[in-house]
Short mmCIF file of C-alpha atoms in Angstrom, two decimals:
data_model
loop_
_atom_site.label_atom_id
_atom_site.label_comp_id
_atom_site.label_asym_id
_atom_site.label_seq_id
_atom_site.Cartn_x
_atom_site.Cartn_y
_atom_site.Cartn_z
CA UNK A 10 25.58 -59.63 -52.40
CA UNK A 11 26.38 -55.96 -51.61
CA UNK A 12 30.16 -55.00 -51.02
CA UNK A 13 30.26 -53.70 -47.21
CA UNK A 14 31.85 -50.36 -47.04
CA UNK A 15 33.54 -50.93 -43.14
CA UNK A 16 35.06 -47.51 -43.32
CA UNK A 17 31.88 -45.67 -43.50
CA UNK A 18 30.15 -47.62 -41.36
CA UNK A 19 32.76 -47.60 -38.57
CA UNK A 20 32.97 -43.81 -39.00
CA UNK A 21 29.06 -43.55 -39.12
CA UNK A 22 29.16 -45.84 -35.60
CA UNK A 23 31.37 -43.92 -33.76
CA UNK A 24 29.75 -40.32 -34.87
CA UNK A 25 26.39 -41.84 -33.63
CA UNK A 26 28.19 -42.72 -30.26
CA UNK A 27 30.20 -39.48 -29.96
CA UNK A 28 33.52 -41.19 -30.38
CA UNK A 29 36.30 -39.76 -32.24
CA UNK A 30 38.89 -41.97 -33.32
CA UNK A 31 42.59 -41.74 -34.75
CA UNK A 32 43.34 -44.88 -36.07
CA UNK A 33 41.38 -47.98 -37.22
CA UNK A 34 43.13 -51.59 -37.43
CA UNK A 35 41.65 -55.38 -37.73
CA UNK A 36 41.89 -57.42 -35.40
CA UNK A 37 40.79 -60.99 -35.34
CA UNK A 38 37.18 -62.15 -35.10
CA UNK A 39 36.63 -65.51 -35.86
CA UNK A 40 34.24 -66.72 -38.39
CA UNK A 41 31.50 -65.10 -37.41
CA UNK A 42 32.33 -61.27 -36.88
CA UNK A 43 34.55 -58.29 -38.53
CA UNK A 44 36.30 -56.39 -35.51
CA UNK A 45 38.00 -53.63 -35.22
CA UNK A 46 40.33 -51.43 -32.76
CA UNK A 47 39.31 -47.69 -32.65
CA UNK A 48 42.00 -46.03 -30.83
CA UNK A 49 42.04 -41.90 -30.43
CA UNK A 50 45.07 -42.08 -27.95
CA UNK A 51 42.71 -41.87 -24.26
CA UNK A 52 39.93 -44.36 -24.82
CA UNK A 53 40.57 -46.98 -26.84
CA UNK A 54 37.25 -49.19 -28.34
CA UNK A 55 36.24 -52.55 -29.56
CA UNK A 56 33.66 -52.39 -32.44
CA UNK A 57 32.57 -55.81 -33.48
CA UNK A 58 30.17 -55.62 -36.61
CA UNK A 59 28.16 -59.00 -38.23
CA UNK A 60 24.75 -59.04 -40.30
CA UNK A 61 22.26 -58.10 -38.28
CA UNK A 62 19.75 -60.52 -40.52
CA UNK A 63 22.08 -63.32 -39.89
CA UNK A 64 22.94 -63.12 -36.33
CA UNK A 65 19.80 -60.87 -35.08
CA UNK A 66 20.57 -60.18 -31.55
CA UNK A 67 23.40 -61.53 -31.18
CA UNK A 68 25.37 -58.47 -30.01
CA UNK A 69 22.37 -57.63 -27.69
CA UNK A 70 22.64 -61.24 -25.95
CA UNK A 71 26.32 -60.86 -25.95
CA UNK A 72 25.96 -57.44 -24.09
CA UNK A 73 23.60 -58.76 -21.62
CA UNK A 74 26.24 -61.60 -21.00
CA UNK A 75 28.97 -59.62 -20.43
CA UNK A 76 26.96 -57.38 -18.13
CA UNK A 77 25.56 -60.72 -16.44
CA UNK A 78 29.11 -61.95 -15.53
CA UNK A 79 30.40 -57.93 -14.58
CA UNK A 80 27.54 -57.82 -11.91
CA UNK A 81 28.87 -60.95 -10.30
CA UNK A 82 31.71 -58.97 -9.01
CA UNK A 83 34.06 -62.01 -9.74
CA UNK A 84 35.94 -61.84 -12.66
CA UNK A 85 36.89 -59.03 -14.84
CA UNK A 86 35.13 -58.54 -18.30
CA UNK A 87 35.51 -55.72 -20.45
CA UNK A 88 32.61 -53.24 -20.07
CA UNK A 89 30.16 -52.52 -22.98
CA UNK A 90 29.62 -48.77 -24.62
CA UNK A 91 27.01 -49.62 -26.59
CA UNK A 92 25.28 -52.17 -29.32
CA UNK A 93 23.14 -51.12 -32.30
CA UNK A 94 22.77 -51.50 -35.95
CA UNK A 95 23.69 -49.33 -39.33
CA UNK A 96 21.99 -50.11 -42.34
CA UNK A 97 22.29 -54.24 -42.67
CA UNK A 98 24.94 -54.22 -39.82
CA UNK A 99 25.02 -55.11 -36.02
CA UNK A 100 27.10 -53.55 -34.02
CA UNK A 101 28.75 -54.04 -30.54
CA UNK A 102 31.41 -51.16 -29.06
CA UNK A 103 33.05 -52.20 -25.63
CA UNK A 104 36.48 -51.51 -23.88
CA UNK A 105 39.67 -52.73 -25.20
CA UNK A 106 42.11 -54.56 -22.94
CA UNK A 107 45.47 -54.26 -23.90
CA UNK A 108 46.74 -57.91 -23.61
CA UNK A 109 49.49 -58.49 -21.04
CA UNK A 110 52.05 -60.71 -19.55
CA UNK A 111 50.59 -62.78 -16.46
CA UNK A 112 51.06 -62.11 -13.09
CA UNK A 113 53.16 -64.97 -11.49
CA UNK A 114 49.73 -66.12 -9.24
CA UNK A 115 47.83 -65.78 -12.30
CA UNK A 116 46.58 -69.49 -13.16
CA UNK A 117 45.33 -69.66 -9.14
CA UNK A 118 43.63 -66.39 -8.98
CA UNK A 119 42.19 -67.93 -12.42
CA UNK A 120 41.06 -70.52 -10.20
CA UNK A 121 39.46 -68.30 -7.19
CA UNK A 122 37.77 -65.97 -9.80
CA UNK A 123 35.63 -68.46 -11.80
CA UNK A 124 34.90 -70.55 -8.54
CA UNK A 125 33.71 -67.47 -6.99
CA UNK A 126 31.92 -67.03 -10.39
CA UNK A 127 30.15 -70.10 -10.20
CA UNK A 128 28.94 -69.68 -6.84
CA UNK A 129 26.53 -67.06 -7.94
CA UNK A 130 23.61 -68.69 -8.38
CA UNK A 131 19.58 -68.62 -9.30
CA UNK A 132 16.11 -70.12 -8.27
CA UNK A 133 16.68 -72.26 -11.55
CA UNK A 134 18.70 -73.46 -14.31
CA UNK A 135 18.45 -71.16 -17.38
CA UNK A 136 18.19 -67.56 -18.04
CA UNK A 137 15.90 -64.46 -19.23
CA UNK A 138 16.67 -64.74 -22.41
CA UNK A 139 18.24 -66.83 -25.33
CA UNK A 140 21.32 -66.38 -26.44
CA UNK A 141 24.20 -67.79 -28.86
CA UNK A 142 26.77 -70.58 -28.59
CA UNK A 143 29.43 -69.75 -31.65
CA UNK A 144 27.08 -69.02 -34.77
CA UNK A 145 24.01 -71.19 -33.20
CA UNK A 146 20.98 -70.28 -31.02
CA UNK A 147 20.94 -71.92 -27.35
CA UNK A 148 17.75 -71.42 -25.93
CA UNK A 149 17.39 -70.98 -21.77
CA UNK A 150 14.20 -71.75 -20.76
CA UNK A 151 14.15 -72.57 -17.12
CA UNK A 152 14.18 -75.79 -15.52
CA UNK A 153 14.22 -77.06 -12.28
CA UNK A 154 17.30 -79.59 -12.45
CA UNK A 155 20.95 -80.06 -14.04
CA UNK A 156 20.30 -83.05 -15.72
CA UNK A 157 16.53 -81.52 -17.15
CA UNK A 158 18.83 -78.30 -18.15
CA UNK A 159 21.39 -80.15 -20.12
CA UNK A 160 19.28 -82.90 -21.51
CA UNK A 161 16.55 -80.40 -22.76
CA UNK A 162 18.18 -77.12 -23.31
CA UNK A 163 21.71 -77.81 -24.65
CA UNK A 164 22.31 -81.71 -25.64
CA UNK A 165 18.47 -82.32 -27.32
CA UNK A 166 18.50 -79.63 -29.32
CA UNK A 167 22.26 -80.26 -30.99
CA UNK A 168 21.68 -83.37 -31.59
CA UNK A 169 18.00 -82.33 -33.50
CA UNK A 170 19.63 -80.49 -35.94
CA UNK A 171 22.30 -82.98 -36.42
CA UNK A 172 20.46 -84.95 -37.29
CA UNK A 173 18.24 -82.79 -39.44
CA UNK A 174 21.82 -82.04 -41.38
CA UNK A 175 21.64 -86.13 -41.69
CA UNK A 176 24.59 -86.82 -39.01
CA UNK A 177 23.49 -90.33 -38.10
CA UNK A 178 24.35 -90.34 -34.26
CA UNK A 179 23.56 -93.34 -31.95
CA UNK A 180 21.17 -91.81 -29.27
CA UNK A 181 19.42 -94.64 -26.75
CA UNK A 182 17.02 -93.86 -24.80
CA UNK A 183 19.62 -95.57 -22.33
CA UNK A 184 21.78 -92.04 -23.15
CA UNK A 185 19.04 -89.73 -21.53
CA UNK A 186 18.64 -92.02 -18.22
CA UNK A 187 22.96 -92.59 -17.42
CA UNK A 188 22.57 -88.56 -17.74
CA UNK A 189 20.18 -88.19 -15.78
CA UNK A 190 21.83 -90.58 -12.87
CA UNK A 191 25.21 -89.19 -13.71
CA UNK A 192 24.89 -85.28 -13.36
CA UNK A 193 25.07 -84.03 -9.96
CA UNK A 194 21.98 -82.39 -8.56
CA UNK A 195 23.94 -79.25 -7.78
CA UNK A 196 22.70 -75.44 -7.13
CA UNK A 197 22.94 -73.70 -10.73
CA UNK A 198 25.68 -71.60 -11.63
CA UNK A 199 26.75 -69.01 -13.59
CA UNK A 200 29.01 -70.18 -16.32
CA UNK A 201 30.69 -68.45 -18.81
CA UNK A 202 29.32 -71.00 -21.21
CA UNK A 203 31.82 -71.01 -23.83
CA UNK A 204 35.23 -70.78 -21.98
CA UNK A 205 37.76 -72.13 -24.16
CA UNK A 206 41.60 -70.96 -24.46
CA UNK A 207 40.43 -68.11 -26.66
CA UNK A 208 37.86 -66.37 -24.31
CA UNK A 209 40.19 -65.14 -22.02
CA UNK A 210 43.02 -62.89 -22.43
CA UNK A 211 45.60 -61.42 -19.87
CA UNK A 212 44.09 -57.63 -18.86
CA UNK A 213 46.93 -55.20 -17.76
CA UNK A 214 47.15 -56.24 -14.43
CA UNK A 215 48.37 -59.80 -15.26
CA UNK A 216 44.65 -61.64 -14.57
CA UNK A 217 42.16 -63.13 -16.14
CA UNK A 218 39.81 -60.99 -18.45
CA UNK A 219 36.91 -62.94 -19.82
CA UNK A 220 35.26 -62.37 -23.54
CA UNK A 221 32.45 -63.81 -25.61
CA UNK A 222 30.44 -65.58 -23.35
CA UNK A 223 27.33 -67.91 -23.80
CA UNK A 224 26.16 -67.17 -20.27
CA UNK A 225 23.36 -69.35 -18.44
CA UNK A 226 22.81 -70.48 -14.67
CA UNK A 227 23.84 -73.86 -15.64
CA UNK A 228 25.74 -76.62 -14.25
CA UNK A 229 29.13 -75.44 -13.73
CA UNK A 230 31.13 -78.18 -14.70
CA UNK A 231 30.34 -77.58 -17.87
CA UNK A 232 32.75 -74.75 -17.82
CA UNK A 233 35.68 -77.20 -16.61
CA UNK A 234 34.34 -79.23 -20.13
CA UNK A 235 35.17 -76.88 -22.13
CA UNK A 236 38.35 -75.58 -20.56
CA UNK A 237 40.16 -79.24 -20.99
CA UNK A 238 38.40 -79.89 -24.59
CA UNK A 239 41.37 -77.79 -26.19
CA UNK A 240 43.82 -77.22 -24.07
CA UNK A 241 45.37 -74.10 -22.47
CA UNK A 242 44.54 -73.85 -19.06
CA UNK A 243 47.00 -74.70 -16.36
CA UNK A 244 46.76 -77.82 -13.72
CA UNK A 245 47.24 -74.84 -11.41
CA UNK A 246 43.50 -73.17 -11.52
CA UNK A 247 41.91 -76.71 -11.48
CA UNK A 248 43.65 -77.61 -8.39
CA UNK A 249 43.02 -74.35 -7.03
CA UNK A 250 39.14 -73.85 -8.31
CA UNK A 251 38.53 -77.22 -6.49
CA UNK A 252 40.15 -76.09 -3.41
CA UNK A 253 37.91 -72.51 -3.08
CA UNK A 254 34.46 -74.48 -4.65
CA UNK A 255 35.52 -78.36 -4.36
CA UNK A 256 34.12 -80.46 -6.92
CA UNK A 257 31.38 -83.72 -6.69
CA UNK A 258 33.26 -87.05 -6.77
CA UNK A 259 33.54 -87.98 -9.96
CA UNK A 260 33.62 -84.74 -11.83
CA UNK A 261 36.66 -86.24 -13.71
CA UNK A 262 34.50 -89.13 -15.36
CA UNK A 263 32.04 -86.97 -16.22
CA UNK A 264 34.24 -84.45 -18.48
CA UNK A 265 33.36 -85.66 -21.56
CA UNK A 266 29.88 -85.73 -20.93
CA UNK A 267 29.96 -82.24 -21.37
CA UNK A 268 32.19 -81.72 -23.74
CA UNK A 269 29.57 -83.28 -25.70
CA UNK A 270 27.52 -80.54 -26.44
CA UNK A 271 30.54 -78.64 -27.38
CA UNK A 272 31.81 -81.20 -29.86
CA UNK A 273 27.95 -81.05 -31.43
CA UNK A 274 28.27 -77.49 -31.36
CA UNK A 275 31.11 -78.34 -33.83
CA UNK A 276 29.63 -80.73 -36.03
CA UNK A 277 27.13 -78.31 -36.57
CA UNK A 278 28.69 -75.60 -37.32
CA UNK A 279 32.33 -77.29 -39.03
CA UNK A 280 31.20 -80.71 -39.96
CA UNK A 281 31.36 -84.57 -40.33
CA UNK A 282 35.13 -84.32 -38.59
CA UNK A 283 33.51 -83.84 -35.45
CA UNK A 284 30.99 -86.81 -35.60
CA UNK A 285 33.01 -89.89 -34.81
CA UNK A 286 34.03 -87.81 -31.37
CA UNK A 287 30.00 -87.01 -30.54
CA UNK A 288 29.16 -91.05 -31.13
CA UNK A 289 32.05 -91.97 -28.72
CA UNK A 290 31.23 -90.28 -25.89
CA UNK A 291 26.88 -90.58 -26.71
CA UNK A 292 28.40 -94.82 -27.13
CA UNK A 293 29.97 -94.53 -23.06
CA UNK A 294 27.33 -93.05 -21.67
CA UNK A 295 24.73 -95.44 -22.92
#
């Protein structure tokens, strides 16, 4: 495998996008992505870089996501310069937000934001186009319900290539039916999609910034899933997002029903830790 040269590339990206830079640091990028902060002292960039045969169109889908949540008028997201590729080398250059402390309201505007969020809505669950959920495709094709959205376009597929990576998990046909009576047959909404404690940060006027998304019109409690799977998100916005957008009775029991396709979003991508977690919640549900 070749040795990447990053400082030619990153100096080839910004010449092709007329930027001029002063400085070049790391910053952090998960598993998945090398990023970088290009700062020239007025406009300061984001340039996230992956293998473009690897991840191909990843930085496209992410663009369109971003630009999907900005047009909701909602909830502030960084906005996106441009996405290309350099020799074997995707590349995505957006804003940089200058993390900040929050604002005292900050955990109930939280709340307003992505309630208000969520209330944007489409004819049908899904989206234009596929996207990516950490390092795996999650397809979008449309369908008509909640449950026929999660059951066929984010829990089905996981659990295929689980079990194709010979995870035994203990799907009944039982499963599919309690989801199908469980899930509310609510309008869809648009989620952020992957909205754990490290897809926000704290923009310079002490609210909510959101990054990385794995957008869809989908149900939106699948949002408030992922938000209590790990932690960091205040009591605060809950009881606030349910007092702007109240939530279905029973939205509490149903939390780890869709935390499930997040947990076999991690056994897929980290491993056997995550398995005895996925056959709990598959073994209520039945």
């Amino acid at each position: 495998m070749s040795v990447v040269n990053y400082n030619q590339i990153i100096e080839d990206i910004a010449s092709e996008n007329n930027f001029q830079f002063n400085s070049c640091s790391p910053l952090t990028g998960g598993d998945i992505n090398q990023v970088f902060l290009l700062k020239n002292g007025t406009q300061d960039l984001v340039l996230k870089l992956n293998h473009s045969e690897q991840f191909p169109g990843m930085f496209d889908a992410e663009k369109f996501g971003l630009e999907k949540l900005k047009s909701s008028s909602t909830i502030d997201v960084p906005a996106v310069f441009a996405t290309g590729q350099l020799c074997d080398q995707s590349y995505l250059l957006l804003e940089y937000r200058k993390p900040a402390q929050a604002a005292p309201d900050f955990w109930e505007v939280f709340g307003e934001q992505l309630a208000a969020l969520h209330k944007t809505s489409s004819e049908a669950f899904g989206l234009e186009k596929d996207n990516y959920i950490g390092s795996l495709p999650q397809y979008n094709d449309k369908r008509s319900t909640a449950s026929k959205f999660y059951i066929e376009m984010r829990l089905q597929p996981q659990i295929e290539l689980a079990q194709k990576k010979g995870f035994r998990l203990d799907v009944k046909e039982s499963f599919y039916k309690n989801c199908d009576l469980l899930i509310p047959n609510e309008a869809p909404s648009l989620i952020h999609g992957d909205l754990w404690n490290g897809n926000y940060i704290i923009n310079e006027k002490g609210m909510p910034c959101l990054i990385d998304p794995a957008v869809a019109y989908a149900p939106r409690e699948m949002d408030l899933g992922m938000m209590k799977l790990f932690g960091g998100f205040h009591e605060r916005l809950f009881k606030r997002y349910d007092e702007v957008f109240p939530l279905q009775k029973g939205w509490e029991d149903r939390i780890a029903l869709w935390q499930l396709y997040y947990l076999l979003v991690h056994l897929n991508i980290f491993g056997a830790a995550y398995r005895s977690q996925v056959n709990t919640i598959i073994n209520r549900y039945s």
